[in-house]
C-alpha positions as a Python dict, from the first residue, in 0.01 Angstrom:
ca = {
    (1, 'M'): (0, 0, 0),
    (2, 'I'): (-74, 139, 347),
    (3, 'K'): (-450, 130, 291),
    (4, 'R'): (-430, -239, 186),
    (5, 'S'): (-225, -308, 498),
    (6, 'L'): (-495, -140, 709),
    (7, 'L'): (-751, -374, 553),
    (8, 'A'): (-530, -671, 645),
    (9, 'L'): (-505, -535, 1002),
    (10, 'T'): (-884, -515, 1022),
    (11, 'S'): (-900, -880, 914),
    (12, 'L'): (-657, -968, 1194),
    (13, 'F'): (-890, -796, 1442),
    (14, 'A'): (-1175, -1018, 1327),
    (15, 'L'): (-975, -1344, 1334),
    (16, 'A'): (-763, -1305, 1649),
    (17, 'P'): (-896, -1461, 1970),
    (18, 'A'): (-1000, -1182, 2209),
    (19, 'Q'): (-842, -1335, 2521),
    (20, 'A'): (-496, -1361, 2359),
    (21, 'I'): (-444, -995, 2277),
    (22, 'D'): (-479, -642, 2411),
    (23, 'W'): (-676, -419, 2169),
    (24, 'H'): (-659, -43, 2182),
    (25, 'V'): (-813, 253, 2004),
    (26, 'G'): (-735, 617, 2065),
    (27, 'V'): (-756, 978, 1957),
    (28, 'G'): (-506, 1256, 2007),
    (29, 'A'): (-328, 1565, 1884),
    (30, 'F'): (25, 1650, 1769),
    (31, 'D'): (242, 1950, 1683),
    (32, 'A'): (237, 2080, 1325),
    (33, 'L'): (456, 1899, 1074),
    (34, 'E'): (579, 2210, 893),
    (35, 'D'): (872, 2048, 709),
    (36, 'R'): (640, 1843, 486),
    (37, 'S'): (663, 2137, 246),
    (38, 'L'): (590, 2109, -125),
    (39, 'F'): (923, 2266, -212),
    (40, 'E'): (1208, 2252, 35),
    (41, 'P'): (1215, 2178, 405),
    (42, 'R'): (1206, 2473, 641),
    (43, 'D'): (1073, 2711, 375),
    (44, 'G'): (885, 2911, 637),
    (45, 'A'): (550, 2739, 596),
    (46, 'R'): (312, 2754, 892),
    (47, 'G'): (114, 2444, 986),
    (48, 'E'): (-178, 2366, 1213),
    (49, 'T'): (-194, 2133, 1508),
    (50, 'G'): (-294, 1791, 1375),
    (51, 'V'): (-532, 1526, 1505),
    (52, 'T'): (-485, 1151, 1496),
    (53, 'A'): (-675, 827, 1548),
    (54, 'V'): (-501, 496, 1625),
    (55, 'A'): (-604, 131, 1644),
    (56, 'G'): (-381, -157, 1736),
    (57, 'L'): (-334, -488, 1904),
    (58, 'Q'): (-65, -625, 2128),
    (59, 'F'): (26, -991, 2129),
    (60, 'G'): (221, -1170, 2400),
    (61, 'R'): (560, -1041, 2520),
    (62, 'G'): (468, -680, 2440),
    (63, 'F'): (489, -699, 2059),
    (64, 'G'): (208, -571, 1843),
    (65, 'I'): (89, -383, 1539),
    (66, 'E'): (-74, -40, 1512),
    (67, 'A'): (-241, 160, 1236),
    (68, 'A'): (-284, 536, 1256),
    (69, 'W'): (-454, 807, 1055),
    (70, 'A'): (-363, 1173, 1094),
    (71, 'D'): (-531, 1488, 967),
    (72, 'L'): (-228, 1709, 912),
    (73, 'G'): (-434, 2026, 887),
    (74, 'E'): (-341, 2319, 665),
    (75, 'L'): (12, 2411, 565),
    (76, 'E'): (51, 2767, 440),
    (77, 'R'): (339, 2962, 292),
    (78, 'S'): (252, 3331, 268),
    (79, 'N'): (255, 3507, -64),
    (80, 'I'): (590, 3662, -141),
    (81, 'A'): (622, 3827, -483),
    (82, 'D'): (326, 3636, -628),
    (83, 'A'): (430, 3303, -479),
    (84, 'G'): (298, 3090, -197),
    (85, 'Y'): (82, 2787, -131),
    (86, 'L'): (-191, 2642, 87),
    (87, 'T'): (-236, 2265, 124),
    (88, 'E'): (-413, 2015, 347),
    (89, 'G'): (-301, 1660, 401),
    (90, 'D'): (-369, 1318, 549),
    (91, 'L'): (-114, 1066, 667),
    (92, 'W'): (-163, 692, 720),
    (93, 'S'): (87, 474, 901),
    (94, 'L'): (124, 110, 988),
    (95, 'G'): (393, -10, 1225),
    (96, 'L'): (520, -281, 1453),
    (97, 'T'): (513, -190, 1822),
    (98, 'W'): (672, -300, 2147),
    (99, 'T'): (587, -204, 2503),
    (100, 'T'): (651, -339, 2850),
    (101, 'Q'): (364, -540, 2992),
    (102, 'S'): (357, -437, 3355),
    (103, 'G'): (355, -123, 3563),
    (104, 'T'): (155, 197, 3545),
    (105, 'L'): (407, 382, 3325),
    (106, 'R'): (514, 173, 3025),
    (107, 'P'): (766, 280, 2757),
    (108, 'Y'): (675, 197, 2397),
    (109, 'V'): (830, 213, 2051),
    (110, 'K'): (680, 189, 1703),
    (111, 'A'): (852, 155, 1363),
    (112, 'G'): (686, 125, 1027),
    (113, 'L'): (577, 288, 703),
    (114, 'F'): (367, 593, 624),
    (115, 'Q'): (176, 726, 322),
    (116, 'R'): (100, 1101, 298),
    (117, 'E'): (-136, 1273, 56),
    (118, 'E'): (-148, 1651, 23),
    (119, 'D'): (-384, 1867, -189),
    (120, 'G'): (-404, 2242, -233),
    (121, 'S'): (-309, 2534, -452),
    (122, 'V'): (5, 2728, -538),
    (123, 'L'): (-5, 3097, -626),
    (124, 'T'): (207, 3183, -927),
    (125, 'I'): (245, 3488, -1149),
    (126, 'A'): (-3, 3324, -1388),
    (127, 'G'): (-254, 3273, -1106),
    (128, 'P'): (-348, 2988, -873),
    (129, 'R'): (-259, 2634, -977),
    (130, 'R'): (-393, 2311, -820),
    (131, 'V'): (-124, 2083, -671),
    (132, 'T'): (-110, 1739, -516),
    (133, 'D'): (179, 1572, -342),
    (134, 'D'): (215, 1209, -237),
    (135, 'D'): (492, 1083, -15),
    (136, 'S'): (577, 757, 156),
    (137, 'G'): (862, 632, 369),
    (138, 'W'): (976, 520, 711),
    (139, 'M'): (841, 641, 1043),
    (140, 'A'): (933, 580, 1405),
    (141, 'E'): (779, 672, 1737),
    (142, 'A'): (892, 645, 2098),
    (143, 'G'): (737, 749, 2427),
    (144, 'A'): (554, 627, 2734),
    (145, 'R'): (201, 508, 2805),
    (146, 'W'): (48, 586, 3145),
    (147, 'H'): (-219, 330, 3237),
    (148, 'L'): (-471, 505, 3461),
    (149, 'S'): (-681, 185, 3472),
    (150, 'D'): (-713, -142, 3282),
    (151, 'L'): (-943, 38, 3035),
    (152, 'F'): (-790, 386, 2998),
    (153, 'A'): (-435, 504, 2916),
    (154, 'V'): (-270, 826, 2804),
    (155, 'R'): (41, 813, 2592),
    (156, 'A'): (288, 1084, 2504),
    (157, 'G'): (569, 1044, 2258),
    (158, 'Y'): (766, 1174, 1966),
    (159, 'A'): (685, 1058, 1611),
    (160, 'H'): (938, 1105, 1330),
    (161, 'Y'): (868, 1085, 953),
    (162, 'D'): (1124, 1057, 673),
    (163, 'F'): (963, 1279, 407),
    (164, 'D'): (1103, 1298, 51),
    (165, 'R'): (1221, 1658, 94),
    (166, 'G'): (1358, 1612, 446),
    (167, 'S'): (1231, 1475, 771),
    (168, 'D'): (1010, 1611, 1046),
    (169, 'G'): (870, 1499, 1374),
    (170, 'S'): (637, 1610, 1645),
    (171, 'V'): (529, 1550, 2001),
    (172, 'Q'): (190, 1385, 2029),
    (173, 'V'): (-53, 1296, 2306),
    (174, 'V'): (-313, 1020, 2259),
    (175, 'A'): (-594, 906, 2491),
    (176, 'E'): (-649, 529, 2454),
    (177, 'L'): (-912, 271, 2545),
    (178, 'H'): (-778, -84, 2600),
    (179, 'F'): (-975, -407, 2571),
    (180, 'Q'): (-868, -763, 2647),
}
């Protein structure tokens, strides 16, 4: 569902008049989402810092839409009595956004849906076993965007995801290019 929505967003990019919207693309990093565990939240798994890419557009009055992809990195639970796991995952999100339209420092919010896919292996007494995990749900983000110029902005915020086995969030920083 999220990937089809991203395709629809790309179509909007192609059809929308350039002078009526503010386009942005960006790349950034975020804290590990360690509670996306295969088993139970807070099971002691260690995650890596993730990377993200975003693309969005803002219509009049500060409202917009944004798609994001995140490489969640590895999530590892050490072997304890012949048990443990190692997975890697991707997360896609699509959300509605709002931000103020003037000033150098502009607050923003985003609310939408995410789709997460995780692949890896679990160590069992019988040996390693391949696992996959898919998850989808609600996400929200809030923070501030610092416009250093009309073209370049840096945003910092907190993104929260409602995973099936609990929820998790992280601080993220994204460098953005804006086009009008």
